[in-house]
mmCIF file of C-alpha atoms in Angstrom:
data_model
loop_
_atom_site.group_PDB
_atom_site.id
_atom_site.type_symbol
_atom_site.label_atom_id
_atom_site.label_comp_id
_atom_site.label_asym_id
_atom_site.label_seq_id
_atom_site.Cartn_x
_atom_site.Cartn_y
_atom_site.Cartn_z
ATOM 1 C CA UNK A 1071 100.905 104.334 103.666
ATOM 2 C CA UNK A 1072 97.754 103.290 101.999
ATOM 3 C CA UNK A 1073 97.843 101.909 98.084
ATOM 4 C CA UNK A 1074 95.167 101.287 95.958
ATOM 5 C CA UNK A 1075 92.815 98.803 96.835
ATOM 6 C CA UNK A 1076 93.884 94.882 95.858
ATOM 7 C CA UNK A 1077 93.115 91.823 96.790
ATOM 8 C CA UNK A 1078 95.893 89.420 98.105
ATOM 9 C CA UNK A 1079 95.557 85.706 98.605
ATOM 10 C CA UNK A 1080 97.681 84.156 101.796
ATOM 11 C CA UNK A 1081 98.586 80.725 102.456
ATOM 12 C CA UNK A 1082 99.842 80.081 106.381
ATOM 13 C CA UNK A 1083 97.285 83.300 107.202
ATOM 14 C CA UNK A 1084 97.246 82.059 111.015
ATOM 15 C CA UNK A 1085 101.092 81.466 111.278
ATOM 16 C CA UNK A 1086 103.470 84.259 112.775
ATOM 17 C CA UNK A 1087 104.115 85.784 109.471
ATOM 18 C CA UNK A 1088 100.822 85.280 108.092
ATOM 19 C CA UNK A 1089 99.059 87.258 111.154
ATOM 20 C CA UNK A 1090 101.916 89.803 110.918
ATOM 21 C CA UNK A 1091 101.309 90.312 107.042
ATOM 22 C CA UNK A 1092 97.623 90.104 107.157
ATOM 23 C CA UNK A 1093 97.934 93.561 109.378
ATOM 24 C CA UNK A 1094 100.229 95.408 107.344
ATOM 25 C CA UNK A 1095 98.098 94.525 103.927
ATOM 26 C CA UNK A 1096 94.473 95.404 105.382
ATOM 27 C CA UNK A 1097 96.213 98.739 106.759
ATOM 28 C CA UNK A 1098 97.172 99.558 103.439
ATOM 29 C CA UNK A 1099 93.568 99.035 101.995
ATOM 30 C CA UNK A 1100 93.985 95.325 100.577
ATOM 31 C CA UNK A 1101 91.152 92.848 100.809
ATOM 32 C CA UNK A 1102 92.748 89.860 102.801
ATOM 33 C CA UNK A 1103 92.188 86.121 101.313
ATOM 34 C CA UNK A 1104 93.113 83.328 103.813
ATOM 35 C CA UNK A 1105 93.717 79.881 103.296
ATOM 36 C CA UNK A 1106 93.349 77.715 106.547
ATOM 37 C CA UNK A 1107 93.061 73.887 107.284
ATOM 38 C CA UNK A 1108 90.473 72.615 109.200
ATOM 39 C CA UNK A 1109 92.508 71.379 111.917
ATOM 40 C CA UNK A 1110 93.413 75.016 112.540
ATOM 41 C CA UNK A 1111 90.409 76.246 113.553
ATOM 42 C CA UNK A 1112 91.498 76.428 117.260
ATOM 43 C CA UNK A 1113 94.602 78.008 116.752
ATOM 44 C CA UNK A 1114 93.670 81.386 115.117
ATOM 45 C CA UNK A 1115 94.648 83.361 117.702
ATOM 46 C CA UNK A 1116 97.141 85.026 116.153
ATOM 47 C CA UNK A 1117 94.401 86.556 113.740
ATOM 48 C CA UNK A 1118 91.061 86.540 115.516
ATOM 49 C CA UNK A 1119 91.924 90.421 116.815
ATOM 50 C CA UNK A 1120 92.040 91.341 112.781
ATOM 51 C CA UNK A 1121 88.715 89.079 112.085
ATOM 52 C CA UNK A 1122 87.031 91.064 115.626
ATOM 53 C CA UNK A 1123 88.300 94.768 114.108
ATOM 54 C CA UNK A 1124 88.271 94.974 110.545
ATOM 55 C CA UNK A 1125 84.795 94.131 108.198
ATOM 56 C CA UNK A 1126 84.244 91.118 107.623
ATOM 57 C CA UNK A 1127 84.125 92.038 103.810
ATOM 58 C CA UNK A 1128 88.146 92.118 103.761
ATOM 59 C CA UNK A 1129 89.268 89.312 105.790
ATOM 60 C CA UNK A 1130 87.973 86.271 104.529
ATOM 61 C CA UNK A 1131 88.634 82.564 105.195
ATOM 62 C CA UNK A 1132 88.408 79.888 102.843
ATOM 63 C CA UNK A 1133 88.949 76.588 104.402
ATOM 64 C CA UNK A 1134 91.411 73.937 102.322
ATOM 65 C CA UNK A 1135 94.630 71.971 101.868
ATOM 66 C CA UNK A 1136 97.635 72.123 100.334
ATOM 67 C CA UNK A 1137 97.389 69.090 98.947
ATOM 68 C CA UNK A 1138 94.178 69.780 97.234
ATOM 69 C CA UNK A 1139 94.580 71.610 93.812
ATOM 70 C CA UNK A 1140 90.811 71.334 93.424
ATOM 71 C CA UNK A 1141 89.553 73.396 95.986
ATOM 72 C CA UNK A 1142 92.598 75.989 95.597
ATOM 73 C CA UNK A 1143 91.577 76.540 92.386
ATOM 74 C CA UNK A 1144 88.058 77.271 93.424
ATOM 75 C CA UNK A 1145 89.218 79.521 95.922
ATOM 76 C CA UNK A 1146 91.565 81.349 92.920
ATOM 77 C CA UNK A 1147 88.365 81.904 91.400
ATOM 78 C CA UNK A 1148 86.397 83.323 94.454
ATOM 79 C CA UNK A 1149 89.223 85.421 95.602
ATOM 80 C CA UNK A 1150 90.829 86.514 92.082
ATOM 81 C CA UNK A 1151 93.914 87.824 93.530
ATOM 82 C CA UNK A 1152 96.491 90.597 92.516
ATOM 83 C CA UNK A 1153 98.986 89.123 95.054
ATOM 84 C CA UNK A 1154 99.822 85.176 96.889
ATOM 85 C CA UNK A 1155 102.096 85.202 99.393
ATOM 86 C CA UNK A 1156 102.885 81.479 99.972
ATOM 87 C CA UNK A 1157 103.501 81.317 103.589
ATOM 88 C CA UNK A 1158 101.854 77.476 104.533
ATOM 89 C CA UNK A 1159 104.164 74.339 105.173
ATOM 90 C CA UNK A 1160 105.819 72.467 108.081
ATOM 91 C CA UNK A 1161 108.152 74.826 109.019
ATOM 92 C CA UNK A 1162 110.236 73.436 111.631
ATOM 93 C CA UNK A 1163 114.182 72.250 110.659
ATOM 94 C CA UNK A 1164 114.333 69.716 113.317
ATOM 95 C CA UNK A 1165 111.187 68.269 113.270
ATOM 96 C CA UNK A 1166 111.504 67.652 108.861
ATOM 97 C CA UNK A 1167 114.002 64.729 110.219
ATOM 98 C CA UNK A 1168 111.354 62.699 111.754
ATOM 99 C CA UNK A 1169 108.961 63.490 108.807
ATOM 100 C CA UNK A 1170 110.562 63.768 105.700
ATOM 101 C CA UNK A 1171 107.941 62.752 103.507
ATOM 102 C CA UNK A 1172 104.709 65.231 104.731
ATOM 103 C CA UNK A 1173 107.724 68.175 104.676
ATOM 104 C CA UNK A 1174 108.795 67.176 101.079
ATOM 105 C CA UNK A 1175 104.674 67.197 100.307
ATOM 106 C CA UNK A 1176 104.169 70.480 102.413
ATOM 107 C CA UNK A 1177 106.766 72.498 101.503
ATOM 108 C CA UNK A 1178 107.835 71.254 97.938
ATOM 109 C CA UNK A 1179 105.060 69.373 96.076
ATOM 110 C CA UNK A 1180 102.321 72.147 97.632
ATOM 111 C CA UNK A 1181 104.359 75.289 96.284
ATOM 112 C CA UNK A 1182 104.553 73.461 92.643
ATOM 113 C CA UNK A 1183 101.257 72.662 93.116
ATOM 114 C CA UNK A 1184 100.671 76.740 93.276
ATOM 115 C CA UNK A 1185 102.451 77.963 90.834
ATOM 116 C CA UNK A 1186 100.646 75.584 88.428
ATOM 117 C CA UNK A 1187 97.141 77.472 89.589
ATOM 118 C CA UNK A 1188 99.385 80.815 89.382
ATOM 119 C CA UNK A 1189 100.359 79.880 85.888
ATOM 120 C CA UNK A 1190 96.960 79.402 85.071
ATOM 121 C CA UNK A 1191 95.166 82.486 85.977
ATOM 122 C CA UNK A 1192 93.662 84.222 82.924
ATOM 123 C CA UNK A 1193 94.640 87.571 85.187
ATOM 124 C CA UNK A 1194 98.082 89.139 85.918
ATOM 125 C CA UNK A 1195 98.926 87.622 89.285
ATOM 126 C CA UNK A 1196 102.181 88.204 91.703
ATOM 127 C CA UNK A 1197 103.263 85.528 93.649
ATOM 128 C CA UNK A 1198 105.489 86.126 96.506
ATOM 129 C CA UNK A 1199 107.009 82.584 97.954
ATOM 130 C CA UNK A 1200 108.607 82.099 101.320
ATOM 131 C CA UNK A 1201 112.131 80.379 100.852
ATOM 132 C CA UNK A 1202 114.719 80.105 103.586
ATOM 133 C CA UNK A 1203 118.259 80.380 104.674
ATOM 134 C CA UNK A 1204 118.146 76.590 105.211
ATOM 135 C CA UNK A 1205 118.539 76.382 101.357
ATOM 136 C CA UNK A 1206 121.834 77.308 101.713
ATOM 137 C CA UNK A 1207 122.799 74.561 104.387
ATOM 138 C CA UNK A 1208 127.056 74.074 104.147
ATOM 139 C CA UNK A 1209 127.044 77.554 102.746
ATOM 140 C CA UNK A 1210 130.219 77.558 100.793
ATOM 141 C CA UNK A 1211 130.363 81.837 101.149
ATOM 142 C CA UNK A 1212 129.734 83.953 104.253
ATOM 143 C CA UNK A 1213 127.928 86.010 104.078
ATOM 144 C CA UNK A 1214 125.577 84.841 101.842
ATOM 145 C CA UNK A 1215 123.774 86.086 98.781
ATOM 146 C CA UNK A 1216 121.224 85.135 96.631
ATOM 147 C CA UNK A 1217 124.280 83.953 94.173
ATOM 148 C CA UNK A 1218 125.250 81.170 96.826
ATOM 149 C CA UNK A 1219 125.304 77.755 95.470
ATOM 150 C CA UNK A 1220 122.064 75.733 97.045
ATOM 151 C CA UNK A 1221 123.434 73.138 99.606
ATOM 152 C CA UNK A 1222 120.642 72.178 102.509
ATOM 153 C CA UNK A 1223 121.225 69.555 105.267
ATOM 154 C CA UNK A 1224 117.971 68.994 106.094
ATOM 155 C CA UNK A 1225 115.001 67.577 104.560
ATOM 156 C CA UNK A 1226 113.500 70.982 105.088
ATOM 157 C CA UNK A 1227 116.108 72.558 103.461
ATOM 158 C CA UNK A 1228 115.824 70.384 100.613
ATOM 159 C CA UNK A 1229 112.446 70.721 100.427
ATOM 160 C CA UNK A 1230 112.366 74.961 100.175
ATOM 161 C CA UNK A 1231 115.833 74.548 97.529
ATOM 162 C CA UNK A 1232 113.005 72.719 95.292
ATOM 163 C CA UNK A 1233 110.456 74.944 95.701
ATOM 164 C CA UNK A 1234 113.038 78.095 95.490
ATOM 165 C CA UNK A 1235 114.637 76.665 92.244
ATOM 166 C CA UNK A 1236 110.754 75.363 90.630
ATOM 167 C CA UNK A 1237 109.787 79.522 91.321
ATOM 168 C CA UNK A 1238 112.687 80.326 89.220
ATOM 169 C CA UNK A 1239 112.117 78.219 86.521
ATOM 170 C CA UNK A 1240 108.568 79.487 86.446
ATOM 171 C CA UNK A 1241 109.203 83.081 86.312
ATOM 172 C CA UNK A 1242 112.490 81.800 83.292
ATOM 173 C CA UNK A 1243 110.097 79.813 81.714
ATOM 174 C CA UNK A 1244 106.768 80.817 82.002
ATOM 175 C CA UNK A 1245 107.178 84.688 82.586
ATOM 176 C CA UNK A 1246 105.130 84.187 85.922
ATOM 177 C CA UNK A 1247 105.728 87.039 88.441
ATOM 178 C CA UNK A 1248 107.630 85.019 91.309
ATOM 179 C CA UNK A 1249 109.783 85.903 93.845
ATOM 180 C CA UNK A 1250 111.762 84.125 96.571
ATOM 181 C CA UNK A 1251 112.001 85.811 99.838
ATOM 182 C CA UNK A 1252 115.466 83.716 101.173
ATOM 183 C CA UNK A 1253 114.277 85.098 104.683
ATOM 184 C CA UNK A 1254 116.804 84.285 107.178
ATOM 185 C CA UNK A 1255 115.560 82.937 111.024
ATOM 186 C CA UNK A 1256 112.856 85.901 112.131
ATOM 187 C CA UNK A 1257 110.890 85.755 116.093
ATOM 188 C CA UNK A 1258 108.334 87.799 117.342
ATOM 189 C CA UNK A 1259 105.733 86.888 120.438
ATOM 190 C CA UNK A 1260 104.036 85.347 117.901
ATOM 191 C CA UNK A 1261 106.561 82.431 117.040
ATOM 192 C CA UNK A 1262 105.256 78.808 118.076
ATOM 193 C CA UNK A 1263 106.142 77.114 121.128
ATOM 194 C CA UNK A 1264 108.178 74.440 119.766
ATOM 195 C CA UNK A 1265 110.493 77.193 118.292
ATOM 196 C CA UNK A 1266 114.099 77.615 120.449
ATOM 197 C CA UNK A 1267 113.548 81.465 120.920
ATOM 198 C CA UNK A 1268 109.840 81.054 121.940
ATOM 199 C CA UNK A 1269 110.963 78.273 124.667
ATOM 200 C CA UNK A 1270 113.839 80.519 125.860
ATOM 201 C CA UNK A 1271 111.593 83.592 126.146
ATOM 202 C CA UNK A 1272 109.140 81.808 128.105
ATOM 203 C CA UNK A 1273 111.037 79.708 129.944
ATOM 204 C CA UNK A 1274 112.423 82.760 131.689
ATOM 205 C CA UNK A 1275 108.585 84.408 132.179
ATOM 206 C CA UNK A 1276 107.761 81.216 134.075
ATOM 207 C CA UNK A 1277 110.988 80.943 135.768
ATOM 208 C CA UNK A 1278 110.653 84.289 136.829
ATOM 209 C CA UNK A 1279 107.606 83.893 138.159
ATOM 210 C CA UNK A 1280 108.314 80.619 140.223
ATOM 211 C CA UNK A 1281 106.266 78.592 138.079
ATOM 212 C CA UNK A 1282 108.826 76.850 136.130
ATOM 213 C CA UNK A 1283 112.608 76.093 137.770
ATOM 214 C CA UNK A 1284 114.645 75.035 134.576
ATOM 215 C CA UNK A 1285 115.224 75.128 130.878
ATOM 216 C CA UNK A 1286 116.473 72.474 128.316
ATOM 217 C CA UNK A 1287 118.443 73.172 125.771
ATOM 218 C CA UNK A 1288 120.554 71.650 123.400
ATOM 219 C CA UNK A 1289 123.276 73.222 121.426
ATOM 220 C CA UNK A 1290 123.942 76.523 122.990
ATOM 221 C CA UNK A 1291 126.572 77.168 120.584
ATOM 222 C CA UNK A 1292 124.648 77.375 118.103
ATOM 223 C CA UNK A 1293 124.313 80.802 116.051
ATOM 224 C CA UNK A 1294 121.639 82.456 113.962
ATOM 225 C CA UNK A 1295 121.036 85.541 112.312
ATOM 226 C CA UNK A 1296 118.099 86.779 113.995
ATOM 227 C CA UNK A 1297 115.679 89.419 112.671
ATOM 228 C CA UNK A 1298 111.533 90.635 114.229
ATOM 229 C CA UNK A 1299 108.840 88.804 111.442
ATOM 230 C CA UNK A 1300 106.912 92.448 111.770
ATOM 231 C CA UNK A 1301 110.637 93.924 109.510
ATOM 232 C CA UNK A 1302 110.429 90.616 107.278
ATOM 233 C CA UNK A 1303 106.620 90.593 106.361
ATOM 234 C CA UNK A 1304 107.445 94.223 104.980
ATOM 235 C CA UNK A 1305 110.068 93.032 102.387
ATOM 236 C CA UNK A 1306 107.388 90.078 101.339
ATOM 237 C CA UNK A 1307 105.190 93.063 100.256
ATOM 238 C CA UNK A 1308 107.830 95.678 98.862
ATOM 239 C CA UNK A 1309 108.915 92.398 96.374
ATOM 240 C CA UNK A 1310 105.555 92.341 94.961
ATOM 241 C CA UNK A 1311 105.454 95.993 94.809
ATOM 242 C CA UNK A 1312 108.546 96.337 92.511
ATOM 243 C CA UNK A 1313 108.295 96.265 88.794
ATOM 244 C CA UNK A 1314 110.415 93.339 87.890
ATOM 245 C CA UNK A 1315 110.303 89.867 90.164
ATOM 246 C CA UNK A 1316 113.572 88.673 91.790
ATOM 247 C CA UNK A 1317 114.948 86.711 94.710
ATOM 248 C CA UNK A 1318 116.007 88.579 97.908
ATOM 249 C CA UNK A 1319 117.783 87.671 101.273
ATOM 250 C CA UNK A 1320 116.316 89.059 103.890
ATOM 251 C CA UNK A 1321 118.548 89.290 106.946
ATOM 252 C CA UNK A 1322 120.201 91.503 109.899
ATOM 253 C CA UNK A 1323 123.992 90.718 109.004
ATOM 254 C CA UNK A 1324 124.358 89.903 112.500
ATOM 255 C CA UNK A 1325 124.772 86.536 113.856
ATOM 256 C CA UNK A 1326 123.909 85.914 117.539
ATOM 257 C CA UNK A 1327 124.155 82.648 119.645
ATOM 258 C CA UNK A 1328 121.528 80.071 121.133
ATOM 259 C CA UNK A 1329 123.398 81.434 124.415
ATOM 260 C CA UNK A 1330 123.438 85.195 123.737
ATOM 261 C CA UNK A 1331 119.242 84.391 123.670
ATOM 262 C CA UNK A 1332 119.055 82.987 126.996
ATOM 263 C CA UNK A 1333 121.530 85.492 128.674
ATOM 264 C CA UNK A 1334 119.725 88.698 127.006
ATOM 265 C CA UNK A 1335 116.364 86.365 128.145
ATOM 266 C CA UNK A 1336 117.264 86.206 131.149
ATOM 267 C CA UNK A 1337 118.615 89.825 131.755
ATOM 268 C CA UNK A 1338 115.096 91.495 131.248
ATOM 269 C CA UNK A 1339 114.216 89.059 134.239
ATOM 270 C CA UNK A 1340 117.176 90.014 135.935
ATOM 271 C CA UNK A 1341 117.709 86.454 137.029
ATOM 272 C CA UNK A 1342 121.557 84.452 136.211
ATOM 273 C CA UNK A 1343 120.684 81.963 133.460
ATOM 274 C CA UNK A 1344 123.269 79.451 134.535
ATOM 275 C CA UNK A 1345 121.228 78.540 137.576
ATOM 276 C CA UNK A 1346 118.484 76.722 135.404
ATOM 277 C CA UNK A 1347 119.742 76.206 132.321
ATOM 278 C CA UNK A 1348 120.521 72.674 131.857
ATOM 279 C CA UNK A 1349 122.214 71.157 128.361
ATOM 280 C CA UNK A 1350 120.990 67.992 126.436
ATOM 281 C CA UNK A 1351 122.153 66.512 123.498
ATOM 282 C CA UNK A 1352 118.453 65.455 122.971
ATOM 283 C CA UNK A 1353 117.745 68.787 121.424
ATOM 284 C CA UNK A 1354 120.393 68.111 119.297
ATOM 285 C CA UNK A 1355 119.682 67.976 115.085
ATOM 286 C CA UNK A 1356 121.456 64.766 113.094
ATOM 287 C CA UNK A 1357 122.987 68.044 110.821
ATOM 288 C CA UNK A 1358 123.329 71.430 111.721
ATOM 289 C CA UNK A 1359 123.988 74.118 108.812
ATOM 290 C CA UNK A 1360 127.335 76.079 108.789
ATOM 291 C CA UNK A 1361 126.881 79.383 109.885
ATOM 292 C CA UNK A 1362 124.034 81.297 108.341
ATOM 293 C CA UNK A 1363 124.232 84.970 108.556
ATOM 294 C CA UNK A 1364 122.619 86.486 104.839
ATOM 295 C CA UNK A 1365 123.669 90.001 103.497
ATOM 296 C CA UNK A 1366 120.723 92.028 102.483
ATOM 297 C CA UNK A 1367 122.329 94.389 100.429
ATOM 298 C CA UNK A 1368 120.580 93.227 97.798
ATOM 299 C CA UNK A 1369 117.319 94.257 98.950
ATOM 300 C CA UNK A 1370 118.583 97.281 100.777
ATOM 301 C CA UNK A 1371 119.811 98.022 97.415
ATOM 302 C CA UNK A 1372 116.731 97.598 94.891
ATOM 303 C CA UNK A 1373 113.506 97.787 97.818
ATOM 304 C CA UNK A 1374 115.070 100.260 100.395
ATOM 305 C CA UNK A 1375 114.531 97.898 103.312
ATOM 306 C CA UNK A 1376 116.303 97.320 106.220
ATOM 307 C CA UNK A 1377 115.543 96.026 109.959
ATOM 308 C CA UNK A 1378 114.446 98.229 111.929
ATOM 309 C CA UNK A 1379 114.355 96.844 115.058
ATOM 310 C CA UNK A 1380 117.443 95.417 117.105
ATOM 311 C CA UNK A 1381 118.401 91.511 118.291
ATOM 312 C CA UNK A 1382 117.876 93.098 122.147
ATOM 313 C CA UNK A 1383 114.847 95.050 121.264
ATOM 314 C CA UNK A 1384 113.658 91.143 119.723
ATOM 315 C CA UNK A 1385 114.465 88.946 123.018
ATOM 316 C CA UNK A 1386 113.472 92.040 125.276
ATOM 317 C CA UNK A 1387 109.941 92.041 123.590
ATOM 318 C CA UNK A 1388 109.723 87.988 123.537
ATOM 319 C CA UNK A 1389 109.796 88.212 126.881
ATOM 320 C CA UNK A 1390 108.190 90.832 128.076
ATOM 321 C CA UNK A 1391 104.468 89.220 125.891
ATOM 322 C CA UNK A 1392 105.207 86.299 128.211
ATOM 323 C CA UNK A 1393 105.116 87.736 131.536
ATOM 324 C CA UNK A 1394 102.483 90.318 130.252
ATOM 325 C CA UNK A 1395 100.403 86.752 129.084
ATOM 326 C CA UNK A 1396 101.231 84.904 132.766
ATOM 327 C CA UNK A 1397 99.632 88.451 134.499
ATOM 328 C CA UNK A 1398 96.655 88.623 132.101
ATOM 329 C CA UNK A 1399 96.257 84.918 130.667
ATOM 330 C CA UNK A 1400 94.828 85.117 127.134
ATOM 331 C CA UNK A 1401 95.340 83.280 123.721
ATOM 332 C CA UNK A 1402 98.923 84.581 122.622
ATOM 333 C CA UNK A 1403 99.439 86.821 119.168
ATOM 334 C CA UNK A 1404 96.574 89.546 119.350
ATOM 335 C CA UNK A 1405 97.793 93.327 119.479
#
């Protein structure tokens, strides 16, 4: 479906979702804004297949921080845009133990630090931000809803329930067009390495293929409600799309566990997991959150969107980019 032409401002535009959202927006006309750090300028791949086959005119790159209002403003000013989808910040729940202070600057102090610019803008301006089931931590409902009391366990949780609760009080206070996408755990090809379902899915390519002969894990327990990022970047744009801003889970409903990855993994390799997969309590976080599974009713509700593809259609696809990478080696995330 193409919509009139706008231009649309993205923060984490080489990240899974940023890739995956960059695609849908220039095939429905936009003129794509990216903001990128320097240090990312060898790990594009996920984008470099848009910046190779689209003109150059609508993809454009604009090199900065999120610690530097000054240069975000500027590129506000270049850019002008209709929409910001705030996708940048460390993004990793285990790893925000370790460094609590850059994720509290990252993820909190840079999406206050946006909204401020946002505020500013002398032209209306829709600004989608990227929260996170994490906010919701010891849930004290299941499922949950976008009425569940905010109670993270980790300093990335903590971090997104300040940023998710600073959005509202912008769009209460200031009348700023804001809206929290509470997107629960979503995996594509894409997803980085040091991710659990990237590791799993490769593990098994490369075990598979004799090059690898186990995999570490830690909690296998562990569940999640796991959606495809190609379903969630689609609610991030039907949010700005709607006439009124609100806050939305976005979720499958479904909860799945660490092990129901690695068997279904395993399956398309039609190998038996238990041979090579080995447990440590290494892997294990100081806090895990209670169960997590969202209900998107909400959305289904208001936006009309639901997944649309399935948990096994998710690991099946993981893996199959992996061995499809190990028989034609290649940066991972184009097509």
């Amino acid at each position: 479906m193409q919509t009139a032409e706008k231009t649309a401002l993205i923060t984490g535009i080489t990240g899974q979702d940023g890739s995956y959202l960059a695609e849908l927006l220039l095939a429905k006309g936009y003129t794509v804004h990216g903001v990128v750090r320097r240090t990312s300028n060898l790990l594009r791949s996920r984008i470099e297949h848009l910046r190779q086959n689209s003109d150059s005119s609508r993809i454009v790159l604009h090199y900065s921080d999120l610690s530097d209002g000054t240069t975000l403003r500027r590129i506000f000013a270049r850019a002008r845009p209709a929409e910001i989808y705030h996708l940048a910040g460390q993004s990793h729940v285990g790893l925000s133990f370790q460094i609590p202070e850059s994720t509290c600057e990252e993820v909190a102090m840079a999406t206050l630090r946006l909204l401020e610019i946002a505020r500013d803008q002398t032209q209306p301006v829709r600004c989608y931000h990227a929260s996170s089931s994490e906010i919701f931590g010891s849930g004290s409902a299941m499922p949950q809803t976008e009425e569940t009391p905010l109670r993270p366990v980790s300093p990335y949780g903590c971090a997104k329930a300040f940023a998710t609760q600073m959005s509202r009080i912008y769009r209460q206070s200031y009348g700023l067009f804001v809206c929290n996408g509470i997107l629960y755990n979503h995996e594509s090809p894409r997803r980085g390495e040091n991710f659990v379902t990237r590791k799993i899915a490769r593990s098994a390519a490369r075990i598979a293929r004799g090059l690898d002969n186990e995999l570490v894990l830690g909690n296998l327990a562990g569940r999640r409600d796991w959606g495809h990022a190609q379903d969630y970047v689609e609610a991030m744009w039907l949010m700005l799309q709607h006439d009124v801003p609100d806050d939305y889970v976005v979720a499958t409903g479904e909860t799945h566990s660490v092990q129901a990855f690695v068997e279904a993994a395993f399956a398309v390799v039609e190998l038996p997991w238990q041979k090579f997969v080995k447990r440590s309590a290494a892997f294990d976080r100081p806090a895990d959150p209670a169960l997590l599974v969202g209900s998107a009713e909400k959305i289904r509700r208001t936006l009309g969107w639901k997944p649309r593809r399935s948990f096994s259609d998710l690991v099946r696809e993981m893996v199959q980019a992996e061995l499809d990478s190990l028989s034609n080696p290649r940066p991972p995330g184009g097509g």
